[in-house]
Amino acid sequence: MAFESANGAMGVMIENLSLSFGQTEVLKGVNLEIKPGEFFTFLGPSGSGKSTLLRAIAGFGPRPSGRILIGNDDVTHLPPWRRNVGMVFQSYALWPHMTVRRNVAFGLEERKVPAKDIRDRVDAALDLVGLLELAERRPSQLSGGQQQRVALARTIVVEPRILLLDEPLSNLDANLRVQMRREILDLQRKLALTTIFVTHDQEEANTISDRIAVLNDGITQQVGSPMELYDEPENRFVAHFLGTANLIDGAVQNRDGKTVFAARDGTIFPLDGAQIEAGDQRTAMFRPQSLRILSQSAPQEDALKISGKVEHREFLGSLFRYSVRVGENMLLVDDKHHVGRSTFDVGETVMLGLDTKQVRILTK
């Protein structure tokens, strides 16, 4: 069951939730438990169902099957105004003819809160987001980041049980996005408010989340902390969506009493005692930074050495990313950039070193 923490933060439980738009099934039996006070993110590509799931928690859209619990209350069939959740939309949805103060006060006025309480709560909310001095401006007189803060203040001033954020940073430039996601996380920690955040940006999800649910095609692919999902993906989709990954198809085999992964081109990866049954068709996964790229004559101490040819090179500032052809596979290699460090040319034959402890065998 969902539950409530000692400081009043509410958990959210989603049980076997399915939802369709006409004949199109958008959510397919989603099960999630979000802890009280947690910053939880729905991450996935366009069309994965993440925004639909968030809106279902808020009470918008078609009625789903399954259950949604906030605290210990089943809210599945309650209208939005009876769920006491706060939602910040991608578009901010501010009233252009109203001042910042009136925008933030609007929800309290609708709830018939006494005027003095409204003034005090609006001032407190605007102070919390650093906009008290701009209270008499209109939205058109604010920057994008300031408008986003107004939307946050308007939401938290009504004291919602949980905070829902639907891609709230997508309209901001790159530098402002970084600043705002830090401010949102700081605000969430101060309020100890259970927060659910929707994004398609894996970097954004990694930097702001306690845990992430990766969604695709209306199905929860995996749930875990950012590091767990990155280091231990359960399937190809999660491996690719959470960063860049090298994926090699093959089979698990027993050779001379040891378990190994045999790629289709014959490359053998020792599995260092992994408990995987021989004969299973699997996919080996390792990250570009797990490979070392060296000239053929350079000494190596890596467990696995592979010869290949550089087919592409990209300079990304802090590193060079090489695409190296090894048999039938194209492997990505990240090599840290330092001033004066030599690089490898397209067409050059190189040696790749790999610590096989960095290899993960995906089961799906």
mmCIF file of C-alpha atoms in Angstrom:
data_model
loop_
_atom_site.group_PDB
_atom_site.id
_atom_site.type_symbol
_atom_site.label_atom_id
_atom_site.label_comp_id
_atom_site.label_asym_id
_atom_site.label_seq_id
_atom_site.Cartn_x
_atom_site.Cartn_y
_atom_site.Cartn_z
ATOM 1 C CA MET A 1 0.000 0.000 0.000
ATOM 2 C CA ALA A 2 1.018 3.607 -0.475
ATOM 3 C CA PHE A 3 1.771 5.381 2.772
ATOM 4 C CA GLU A 4 2.574 8.651 4.549
ATOM 5 C CA SER A 5 5.900 9.585 6.168
ATOM 6 C CA ALA A 6 6.338 11.145 9.596
ATOM 7 C CA ASN A 7 6.756 14.630 8.059
ATOM 8 C CA GLY A 8 3.485 14.312 6.129
ATOM 9 C CA ALA A 9 4.936 13.424 2.709
ATOM 10 C CA MET A 10 2.690 11.095 0.723
ATOM 11 C CA GLY A 11 3.687 8.029 -1.245
ATOM 12 C CA VAL A 12 2.025 7.039 -4.518
ATOM 13 C CA MET A 13 1.062 3.495 -5.506
ATOM 14 C CA ILE A 14 0.148 2.575 -9.081
ATOM 15 C CA GLU A 15 -1.353 -0.878 -9.443
ATOM 16 C CA ASN A 16 -1.821 -2.628 -12.788
ATOM 17 C CA LEU A 17 -2.745 0.636 -14.507
ATOM 18 C CA SER A 18 -3.906 0.425 -18.119
ATOM 19 C CA LEU A 19 -5.314 3.225 -20.267
ATOM 20 C CA SER A 20 -6.434 3.551 -23.871
ATOM 21 C CA PHE A 21 -7.366 6.350 -26.247
ATOM 22 C CA GLY A 22 -10.018 4.668 -28.358
ATOM 23 C CA GLN A 23 -8.439 1.509 -29.750
ATOM 24 C CA THR A 24 -4.909 2.670 -28.932
ATOM 25 C CA GLU A 25 -3.520 1.162 -25.730
ATOM 26 C CA VAL A 26 -1.182 3.754 -24.191
ATOM 27 C CA LEU A 27 -0.461 2.265 -20.744
ATOM 28 C CA LYS A 28 -0.188 -1.499 -20.327
ATOM 29 C CA GLY A 29 -0.379 -2.792 -16.783
ATOM 30 C CA VAL A 30 1.962 -0.310 -15.080
ATOM 31 C CA ASN A 31 2.959 -1.078 -11.468
ATOM 32 C CA LEU A 32 5.004 1.457 -9.468
ATOM 33 C CA GLU A 33 5.580 2.418 -5.858
ATOM 34 C CA ILE A 34 6.821 5.977 -5.242
ATOM 35 C CA LYS A 35 8.110 6.617 -1.725
ATOM 36 C CA PRO A 36 7.081 9.580 0.441
ATOM 37 C CA GLY A 37 9.366 12.574 -0.144
ATOM 38 C CA GLU A 38 11.008 10.968 -3.188
ATOM 39 C CA PHE A 39 12.005 12.800 -6.373
ATOM 40 C CA PHE A 40 10.835 10.232 -8.909
ATOM 41 C CA THR A 41 11.132 10.545 -12.693
ATOM 42 C CA PHE A 42 9.241 8.990 -15.592
ATOM 43 C CA LEU A 43 11.804 8.768 -18.409
ATOM 44 C CA GLY A 44 11.177 7.662 -21.968
ATOM 45 C CA PRO A 45 10.926 8.696 -25.613
ATOM 46 C CA SER A 46 7.963 10.465 -27.195
ATOM 47 C CA GLY A 47 4.961 8.149 -27.211
ATOM 48 C CA SER A 48 6.224 5.996 -24.332
ATOM 49 C CA GLY A 49 3.242 6.876 -22.104
ATOM 50 C CA LYS A 50 5.120 8.905 -19.477
ATOM 51 C CA SER A 51 3.014 12.105 -19.724
ATOM 52 C CA THR A 52 -0.185 10.054 -19.965
ATOM 53 C CA LEU A 53 0.779 8.271 -16.751
ATOM 54 C CA LEU A 54 1.459 11.593 -15.006
ATOM 55 C CA ARG A 55 -1.871 13.015 -16.170
ATOM 56 C CA ALA A 56 -3.641 9.858 -14.975
ATOM 57 C CA ILE A 57 -2.247 10.488 -11.478
ATOM 58 C CA ALA A 58 -3.554 14.064 -11.698
ATOM 59 C CA GLY A 59 -6.966 12.838 -12.886
ATOM 60 C CA PHE A 60 -6.816 14.138 -16.458
ATOM 61 C CA GLY A 61 -7.697 12.099 -19.542
ATOM 62 C CA PRO A 62 -9.706 8.891 -19.980
ATOM 63 C CA ARG A 63 -10.523 6.794 -16.928
ATOM 64 C CA PRO A 64 -7.903 4.032 -16.531
ATOM 65 C CA SER A 65 -8.297 0.496 -15.249
ATOM 66 C CA GLY A 66 -6.269 -0.497 -12.195
ATOM 67 C CA ARG A 67 -5.714 1.660 -9.121
ATOM 68 C CA ILE A 68 -3.938 4.884 -8.124
ATOM 69 C CA LEU A 69 -3.367 5.523 -4.425
ATOM 70 C CA ILE A 70 -2.036 8.751 -2.879
ATOM 71 C CA GLY A 71 -1.158 8.158 0.745
ATOM 72 C CA ASN A 72 -3.701 5.513 1.681
ATOM 73 C CA ASP A 73 -6.476 7.049 -0.421
ATOM 74 C CA ASP A 74 -7.698 5.406 -3.607
ATOM 75 C CA VAL A 75 -8.061 8.361 -6.003
ATOM 76 C CA THR A 76 -8.523 6.361 -9.219
ATOM 77 C CA HIS A 77 -12.041 7.612 -9.848
ATOM 78 C CA LEU A 78 -11.856 11.016 -8.173
ATOM 79 C CA PRO A 79 -11.972 14.190 -10.309
ATOM 80 C CA PRO A 80 -8.751 16.283 -10.422
ATOM 81 C CA TRP A 81 -9.984 18.934 -7.962
ATOM 82 C CA ARG A 82 -10.544 16.319 -5.245
ATOM 83 C CA ARG A 83 -7.060 14.762 -5.445
ATOM 84 C CA ASN A 84 -5.156 17.759 -4.054
ATOM 85 C CA VAL A 85 -2.165 17.344 -6.359
ATOM 86 C CA GLY A 86 -0.180 20.172 -7.919
ATOM 87 C CA MET A 87 0.766 20.029 -11.578
ATOM 88 C CA VAL A 88 3.204 22.241 -13.475
ATOM 89 C CA PHE A 89 2.695 22.074 -17.233
ATOM 90 C CA GLN A 90 5.228 22.383 -20.027
ATOM 91 C CA SER A 91 3.592 25.645 -21.191
ATOM 92 C CA TYR A 92 3.448 27.171 -17.635
ATOM 93 C CA ALA A 93 -0.207 28.239 -18.371
ATOM 94 C CA LEU A 94 0.082 31.646 -16.682
ATOM 95 C CA TRP A 95 -2.642 34.282 -17.010
ATOM 96 C CA PRO A 96 -1.013 37.024 -19.159
ATOM 97 C CA HIS A 97 -3.289 39.824 -17.898
ATOM 98 C CA MET A 98 -2.612 39.095 -14.231
ATOM 99 C CA THR A 99 0.384 40.104 -12.130
ATOM 100 C CA VAL A 100 2.697 37.496 -10.684
ATOM 101 C CA ARG A 101 0.940 37.914 -7.327
ATOM 102 C CA ARG A 102 -2.526 37.397 -8.831
ATOM 103 C CA ASN A 103 -1.369 34.352 -10.786
ATOM 104 C CA VAL A 104 -0.047 32.736 -7.626
ATOM 105 C CA ALA A 105 -3.102 33.744 -5.577
ATOM 106 C CA PHE A 106 -5.619 32.435 -8.126
ATOM 107 C CA GLY A 107 -5.882 28.900 -6.768
ATOM 108 C CA LEU A 108 -6.308 30.129 -3.202
ATOM 109 C CA GLU A 109 -9.012 32.583 -4.265
ATOM 110 C CA GLU A 110 -10.887 29.763 -5.983
ATOM 111 C CA ARG A 111 -10.702 27.811 -2.697
ATOM 112 C CA LYS A 112 -12.219 30.788 -0.805
ATOM 113 C CA VAL A 113 -9.174 31.175 1.453
ATOM 114 C CA PRO A 114 -9.364 34.353 3.624
ATOM 115 C CA ALA A 115 -7.641 37.394 2.067
ATOM 116 C CA LYS A 116 -5.025 37.783 4.798
ATOM 117 C CA ASP A 117 -4.066 34.109 4.565
ATOM 118 C CA ILE A 118 -3.791 34.490 0.794
ATOM 119 C CA ARG A 119 -1.370 37.429 1.145
ATOM 120 C CA ASP A 120 0.784 35.569 3.659
ATOM 121 C CA ARG A 121 0.873 32.325 1.664
ATOM 122 C CA VAL A 122 1.555 34.061 -1.656
ATOM 123 C CA ASP A 123 4.396 36.080 -0.117
ATOM 124 C CA ALA A 124 5.882 32.907 1.377
ATOM 125 C CA ALA A 125 5.651 31.019 -1.929
ATOM 126 C CA LEU A 126 7.160 33.878 -3.947
ATOM 127 C CA ASP A 127 9.942 34.286 -1.391
ATOM 128 C CA LEU A 128 10.669 30.562 -1.620
ATOM 129 C CA VAL A 129 11.205 30.795 -5.397
ATOM 130 C CA GLY A 130 13.029 34.136 -5.215
ATOM 131 C CA LEU A 131 10.363 36.277 -6.910
ATOM 132 C CA LEU A 132 8.877 38.344 -4.101
ATOM 133 C CA GLU A 133 10.414 41.551 -5.512
ATOM 134 C CA LEU A 134 8.768 40.884 -8.904
ATOM 135 C CA ALA A 135 5.282 40.268 -7.516
ATOM 136 C CA GLU A 136 3.654 43.167 -9.403
ATOM 137 C CA ARG A 137 5.069 42.329 -12.826
ATOM 138 C CA ARG A 138 3.153 40.509 -15.527
ATOM 139 C CA PRO A 139 4.372 37.261 -17.168
ATOM 140 C CA SER A 140 5.435 39.099 -20.356
ATOM 141 C CA GLN A 141 7.909 41.108 -18.252
ATOM 142 C CA LEU A 142 9.654 37.953 -16.986
ATOM 143 C CA SER A 143 12.287 35.655 -18.424
ATOM 144 C CA GLY A 144 11.488 32.015 -19.178
ATOM 145 C CA GLY A 145 13.128 30.878 -15.955
ATOM 146 C CA GLN A 146 11.182 33.424 -13.922
ATOM 147 C CA GLN A 147 7.912 32.333 -15.529
ATOM 148 C CA GLN A 148 8.765 28.758 -14.580
ATOM 149 C CA ARG A 149 9.242 29.855 -10.966
ATOM 150 C CA VAL A 150 5.858 31.587 -10.997
ATOM 151 C CA ALA A 151 4.273 28.331 -12.188
ATOM 152 C CA LEU A 152 6.014 26.483 -9.351
ATOM 153 C CA ALA A 153 4.934 29.070 -6.765
ATOM 154 C CA ARG A 154 1.330 28.928 -8.001
ATOM 155 C CA THR A 155 1.393 25.154 -7.575
ATOM 156 C CA ILE A 156 3.037 24.869 -4.151
ATOM 157 C CA VAL A 157 1.015 27.728 -2.604
ATOM 158 C CA VAL A 158 -2.084 25.484 -2.467
ATOM 159 C CA GLU A 159 -0.072 22.924 -0.447
ATOM 160 C CA PRO A 160 -0.607 19.884 -2.682
ATOM 161 C CA ARG A 161 -0.071 16.353 -1.408
ATOM 162 C CA ILE A 162 2.280 15.620 -4.327
ATOM 163 C CA LEU A 163 3.918 17.721 -7.034
ATOM 164 C CA LEU A 164 3.704 16.685 -10.704
ATOM 165 C CA LEU A 165 6.067 18.248 -13.278
ATOM 166 C CA ASP A 166 5.372 17.556 -16.967
ATOM 167 C CA GLU A 167 8.596 18.363 -18.896
ATOM 168 C CA PRO A 168 8.719 21.803 -17.238
ATOM 169 C CA LEU A 169 12.184 22.701 -18.568
ATOM 170 C CA SER A 170 11.729 21.875 -22.250
ATOM 171 C CA ASN A 171 11.114 25.513 -23.278
ATOM 172 C CA LEU A 172 14.343 26.799 -21.684
ATOM 173 C CA ASP A 173 17.801 27.104 -23.233
ATOM 174 C CA ALA A 174 20.522 24.637 -22.199
ATOM 175 C CA ASN A 175 22.229 26.781 -19.536
ATOM 176 C CA LEU A 176 18.945 27.829 -17.944
ATOM 177 C CA ARG A 177 17.755 24.221 -17.879
ATOM 178 C CA VAL A 178 20.775 23.280 -15.759
ATOM 179 C CA GLN A 179 20.135 26.175 -13.370
ATOM 180 C CA MET A 180 16.394 25.483 -13.084
ATOM 181 C CA ARG A 181 16.716 21.766 -12.441
ATOM 182 C CA ARG A 182 19.026 22.542 -9.516
ATOM 183 C CA GLU A 183 16.536 25.083 -8.195
ATOM 184 C CA ILE A 184 13.645 22.646 -8.544
ATOM 185 C CA LEU A 185 15.566 19.955 -6.659
ATOM 186 C CA ASP A 186 16.544 22.423 -3.908
ATOM 187 C CA LEU A 187 12.894 23.495 -3.591
ATOM 188 C CA GLN A 188 11.708 19.893 -3.443
ATOM 189 C CA ARG A 189 14.200 19.076 -0.681
ATOM 190 C CA LYS A 190 13.143 22.134 1.357
ATOM 191 C CA LEU A 191 9.463 21.180 1.089
ATOM 192 C CA ALA A 192 10.049 17.412 1.525
ATOM 193 C CA LEU A 193 7.305 17.061 -1.084
ATOM 194 C CA THR A 194 6.874 13.871 -3.079
ATOM 195 C CA THR A 195 7.595 14.909 -6.663
ATOM 196 C CA ILE A 196 7.082 13.117 -9.974
ATOM 197 C CA PHE A 197 8.957 14.554 -12.937
ATOM 198 C CA VAL A 198 8.512 13.700 -16.622
ATOM 199 C CA THR A 199 11.320 14.065 -19.160
ATOM 200 C CA HIS A 200 12.797 12.467 -22.265
ATOM 201 C CA ASP A 201 16.263 13.815 -21.387
ATOM 202 C CA GLN A 202 18.383 11.138 -19.673
ATOM 203 C CA GLU A 203 20.965 13.642 -18.406
ATOM 204 C CA GLU A 204 18.191 15.653 -16.783
ATOM 205 C CA ALA A 205 16.759 12.504 -15.188
ATOM 206 C CA ASN A 206 20.159 11.330 -13.930
ATOM 207 C CA THR A 207 21.039 14.613 -12.233
ATOM 208 C CA ILE A 208 17.745 15.276 -10.467
ATOM 209 C CA SER A 209 16.184 11.912 -9.551
ATOM 210 C CA ASP A 210 16.273 9.659 -6.524
ATOM 211 C CA ARG A 211 14.836 6.915 -8.721
ATOM 212 C CA ILE A 212 13.746 6.623 -12.352
ATOM 213 C CA ALA A 213 11.126 4.515 -14.115
ATOM 214 C CA VAL A 214 12.117 3.964 -17.745
ATOM 215 C CA LEU A 215 9.033 3.604 -19.924
ATOM 216 C CA ASN A 216 8.627 2.491 -23.510
ATOM 217 C CA ASP A 217 5.505 1.542 -25.433
ATOM 218 C CA GLY A 218 3.366 1.960 -22.307
ATOM 219 C CA ILE A 219 5.387 -0.577 -20.309
ATOM 220 C CA THR A 220 7.751 -0.023 -17.383
ATOM 221 C CA GLN A 221 11.100 -1.325 -18.622
ATOM 222 C CA GLN A 222 13.064 -0.914 -15.372
ATOM 223 C CA VAL A 223 13.012 1.064 -12.115
ATOM 224 C CA GLY A 224 16.069 2.063 -10.118
ATOM 225 C CA SER A 225 18.475 4.790 -9.119
ATOM 226 C CA PRO A 226 20.289 6.572 -11.974
ATOM 227 C CA MET A 227 23.492 4.657 -11.265
ATOM 228 C CA GLU A 228 21.703 1.303 -11.050
ATOM 229 C CA LEU A 229 20.019 1.817 -14.401
ATOM 230 C CA TYR A 230 23.256 2.953 -16.049
ATOM 231 C CA ASP A 231 25.486 0.216 -14.625
ATOM 232 C CA GLU A 232 23.001 -2.679 -14.572
ATOM 233 C CA PRO A 233 20.432 -2.256 -17.381
ATOM 234 C CA GLU A 234 18.025 -5.160 -17.741
ATOM 235 C CA ASN A 235 17.502 -4.936 -21.481
ATOM 236 C CA ARG A 236 18.743 -3.350 -24.699
ATOM 237 C CA PHE A 237 16.289 -0.461 -24.540
ATOM 238 C CA VAL A 238 17.393 0.691 -21.088
ATOM 239 C CA ALA A 239 21.080 0.250 -21.993
ATOM 240 C CA HIS A 240 20.674 2.499 -25.039
ATOM 241 C CA PHE A 241 18.344 5.058 -23.506
ATOM 242 C CA LEU A 242 20.467 5.603 -20.389
ATOM 243 C CA GLY A 243 23.641 6.731 -22.138
ATOM 244 C CA THR A 244 25.639 5.274 -24.999
ATOM 245 C CA ALA A 245 26.241 1.524 -25.091
ATOM 246 C CA ASN A 246 28.084 -1.068 -27.147
ATOM 247 C CA LEU A 247 25.783 -4.065 -27.699
ATOM 248 C CA ILE A 248 27.078 -7.346 -29.131
ATOM 249 C CA ASP A 249 24.877 -10.370 -29.824
ATOM 250 C CA GLY A 250 26.128 -13.880 -29.101
ATOM 251 C CA ALA A 251 25.730 -16.845 -26.784
ATOM 252 C CA VAL A 252 26.862 -17.953 -23.338
ATOM 253 C CA GLN A 253 29.177 -20.975 -23.495
ATOM 254 C CA ASN A 254 31.278 -23.226 -21.252
ATOM 255 C CA ARG A 255 34.905 -23.429 -22.370
ATOM 256 C CA ASP A 256 37.555 -25.298 -20.369
ATOM 257 C CA GLY A 257 35.330 -25.165 -17.305
ATOM 258 C CA LYS A 258 34.781 -21.421 -17.524
ATOM 259 C CA THR A 259 31.700 -19.450 -18.553
ATOM 260 C CA VAL A 260 32.328 -17.121 -21.487
ATOM 261 C CA PHE A 261 30.325 -14.997 -23.893
ATOM 262 C CA ALA A 262 31.004 -15.869 -27.545
ATOM 263 C CA ALA A 263 30.145 -13.082 -29.970
ATOM 264 C CA ARG A 264 28.918 -14.044 -33.420
ATOM 265 C CA ASP A 265 32.222 -12.990 -34.965
ATOM 266 C CA GLY A 266 34.149 -15.315 -32.634
ATOM 267 C CA THR A 267 35.340 -12.766 -30.048
ATOM 268 C CA ILE A 268 35.362 -14.343 -26.569
ATOM 269 C CA PHE A 269 34.495 -12.364 -23.429
ATOM 270 C CA PRO A 270 35.323 -14.033 -20.076
ATOM 271 C CA LEU A 271 32.383 -13.557 -17.707
ATOM 272 C CA ASP A 272 34.269 -13.608 -14.407
ATOM 273 C CA GLY A 273 31.984 -16.053 -12.630
ATOM 274 C CA ALA A 274 28.633 -14.659 -13.786
ATOM 275 C CA GLN A 275 25.782 -17.094 -13.056
ATOM 276 C CA ILE A 276 24.327 -17.439 -16.544
ATOM 277 C CA GLU A 277 23.340 -20.742 -18.117
ATOM 278 C CA ALA A 278 25.364 -21.847 -21.128
ATOM 279 C CA GLY A 279 23.582 -21.989 -24.461
ATOM 280 C CA ASP A 280 21.413 -18.929 -23.903
ATOM 281 C CA GLN A 281 21.351 -16.303 -26.645
ATOM 282 C CA ARG A 282 22.256 -13.045 -24.981
ATOM 283 C CA THR A 283 23.586 -9.542 -25.613
ATOM 284 C CA ALA A 284 26.879 -8.301 -24.139
ATOM 285 C CA MET A 285 26.843 -4.624 -23.102
ATOM 286 C CA PHE A 286 29.694 -2.306 -22.155
ATOM 287 C CA ARG A 287 30.059 1.460 -22.162
ATOM 288 C CA PRO A 288 32.418 3.400 -24.474
ATOM 289 C CA GLN A 289 34.502 4.586 -21.521
ATOM 290 C CA SER A 290 35.160 0.965 -20.512
ATOM 291 C CA LEU A 291 37.383 0.536 -23.594
ATOM 292 C CA ARG A 292 40.963 1.778 -23.900
ATOM 293 C CA ILE A 293 42.288 2.698 -27.330
ATOM 294 C CA LEU A 294 46.018 2.316 -27.973
ATOM 295 C CA SER A 295 48.417 1.860 -30.828
ATOM 296 C CA GLN A 296 49.037 -1.758 -31.788
ATOM 297 C CA SER A 297 52.552 -1.685 -30.351
ATOM 298 C CA ALA A 298 51.576 -0.284 -26.934
ATOM 299 C CA PRO A 299 51.686 -2.717 -23.973
ATOM 300 C CA GLN A 300 48.328 -3.598 -22.414
ATOM 301 C CA GLU A 301 47.261 -5.314 -19.223
ATOM 302 C CA ASP A 302 43.560 -5.566 -20.054
ATOM 303 C CA ALA A 303 41.799 -8.925 -19.845
ATOM 304 C CA LEU A 304 40.653 -8.672 -23.465
ATOM 305 C CA LYS A 305 42.570 -7.183 -26.376
ATOM 306 C CA ILE A 306 40.846 -6.569 -29.709
ATOM 307 C CA SER A 307 42.299 -5.223 -32.951
ATOM 308 C CA GLY A 308 40.176 -2.856 -35.033
ATOM 309 C CA LYS A 309 40.198 0.009 -37.520
ATOM 310 C CA VAL A 310 39.094 3.583 -36.780
ATOM 311 C CA GLU A 311 36.212 4.501 -39.092
ATOM 312 C CA HIS A 312 35.051 7.762 -37.489
ATOM 313 C CA ARG A 313 36.258 10.291 -34.932
ATOM 314 C CA GLU A 314 34.353 13.029 -33.074
ATOM 315 C CA PHE A 315 35.810 15.724 -30.845
ATOM 316 C CA LEU A 316 33.402 16.355 -27.951
ATOM 317 C CA GLY A 317 35.545 18.752 -25.914
ATOM 318 C CA SER A 318 36.339 16.632 -22.877
ATOM 319 C CA LEU A 319 36.867 13.507 -24.975
ATOM 320 C CA PHE A 320 37.280 12.013 -28.411
ATOM 321 C CA ARG A 321 34.692 9.436 -29.433
ATOM 322 C CA TYR A 322 35.997 6.864 -31.885
ATOM 323 C CA SER A 323 33.969 4.410 -33.959
ATOM 324 C CA VAL A 324 36.154 1.347 -34.386
ATOM 325 C CA ARG A 325 35.288 -1.530 -36.703
ATOM 326 C CA VAL A 326 35.956 -4.889 -35.020
ATOM 327 C CA GLY A 327 34.823 -7.756 -37.219
ATOM 328 C CA GLU A 328 31.112 -7.268 -37.883
ATOM 329 C CA ASN A 329 30.690 -4.903 -34.928
ATOM 330 C CA MET A 330 31.188 -1.148 -34.715
ATOM 331 C CA LEU A 331 32.411 -0.263 -31.232
ATOM 332 C CA LEU A 332 32.292 3.205 -29.693
ATOM 333 C CA VAL A 333 35.315 4.201 -27.621
ATOM 334 C CA ASP A 334 35.581 7.314 -25.431
ATOM 335 C CA ASP A 335 39.115 8.593 -24.887
ATOM 336 C CA LYS A 336 39.703 11.521 -22.513
ATOM 337 C CA HIS A 337 41.129 14.626 -24.127
ATOM 338 C CA HIS A 338 44.157 16.404 -22.659
ATOM 339 C CA VAL A 339 46.142 19.226 -24.216
ATOM 340 C CA GLY A 340 48.940 17.732 -26.272
ATOM 341 C CA ARG A 341 47.581 14.180 -26.180
ATOM 342 C CA SER A 342 48.020 12.305 -29.460
ATOM 343 C CA THR A 343 44.937 11.109 -31.317
ATOM 344 C CA PHE A 344 44.172 8.314 -33.761
ATOM 345 C CA ASP A 345 43.332 8.961 -37.398
ATOM 346 C CA VAL A 346 40.456 7.582 -39.428
ATOM 347 C CA GLY A 347 41.719 4.459 -41.186
ATOM 348 C CA GLU A 348 44.334 3.709 -38.510
ATOM 349 C CA THR A 349 44.540 0.194 -37.065
ATOM 350 C CA VAL A 350 44.376 0.292 -33.275
ATOM 351 C CA MET A 351 44.245 -2.042 -30.314
ATOM 352 C CA LEU A 352 41.328 -1.902 -27.893
ATOM 353 C CA GLY A 353 41.647 -3.062 -24.317
ATOM 354 C CA LEU A 354 38.657 -4.064 -22.203
ATOM 355 C CA ASP A 355 38.373 -5.007 -18.544
ATOM 356 C CA THR A 356 35.792 -7.783 -18.865
ATOM 357 C CA LYS A 357 34.456 -6.997 -15.380
ATOM 358 C CA GLN A 358 32.801 -4.014 -17.082
ATOM 359 C CA VAL A 359 30.832 -6.306 -19.427
ATOM 360 C CA ARG A 360 27.185 -6.921 -18.575
ATOM 361 C CA ILE A 361 25.129 -9.713 -20.132
ATOM 362 C CA LEU A 362 21.580 -8.569 -20.830
ATOM 363 C CA THR A 363 18.820 -11.092 -20.395
ATOM 364 C CA LYS A 364 16.258 -9.313 -22.599
#
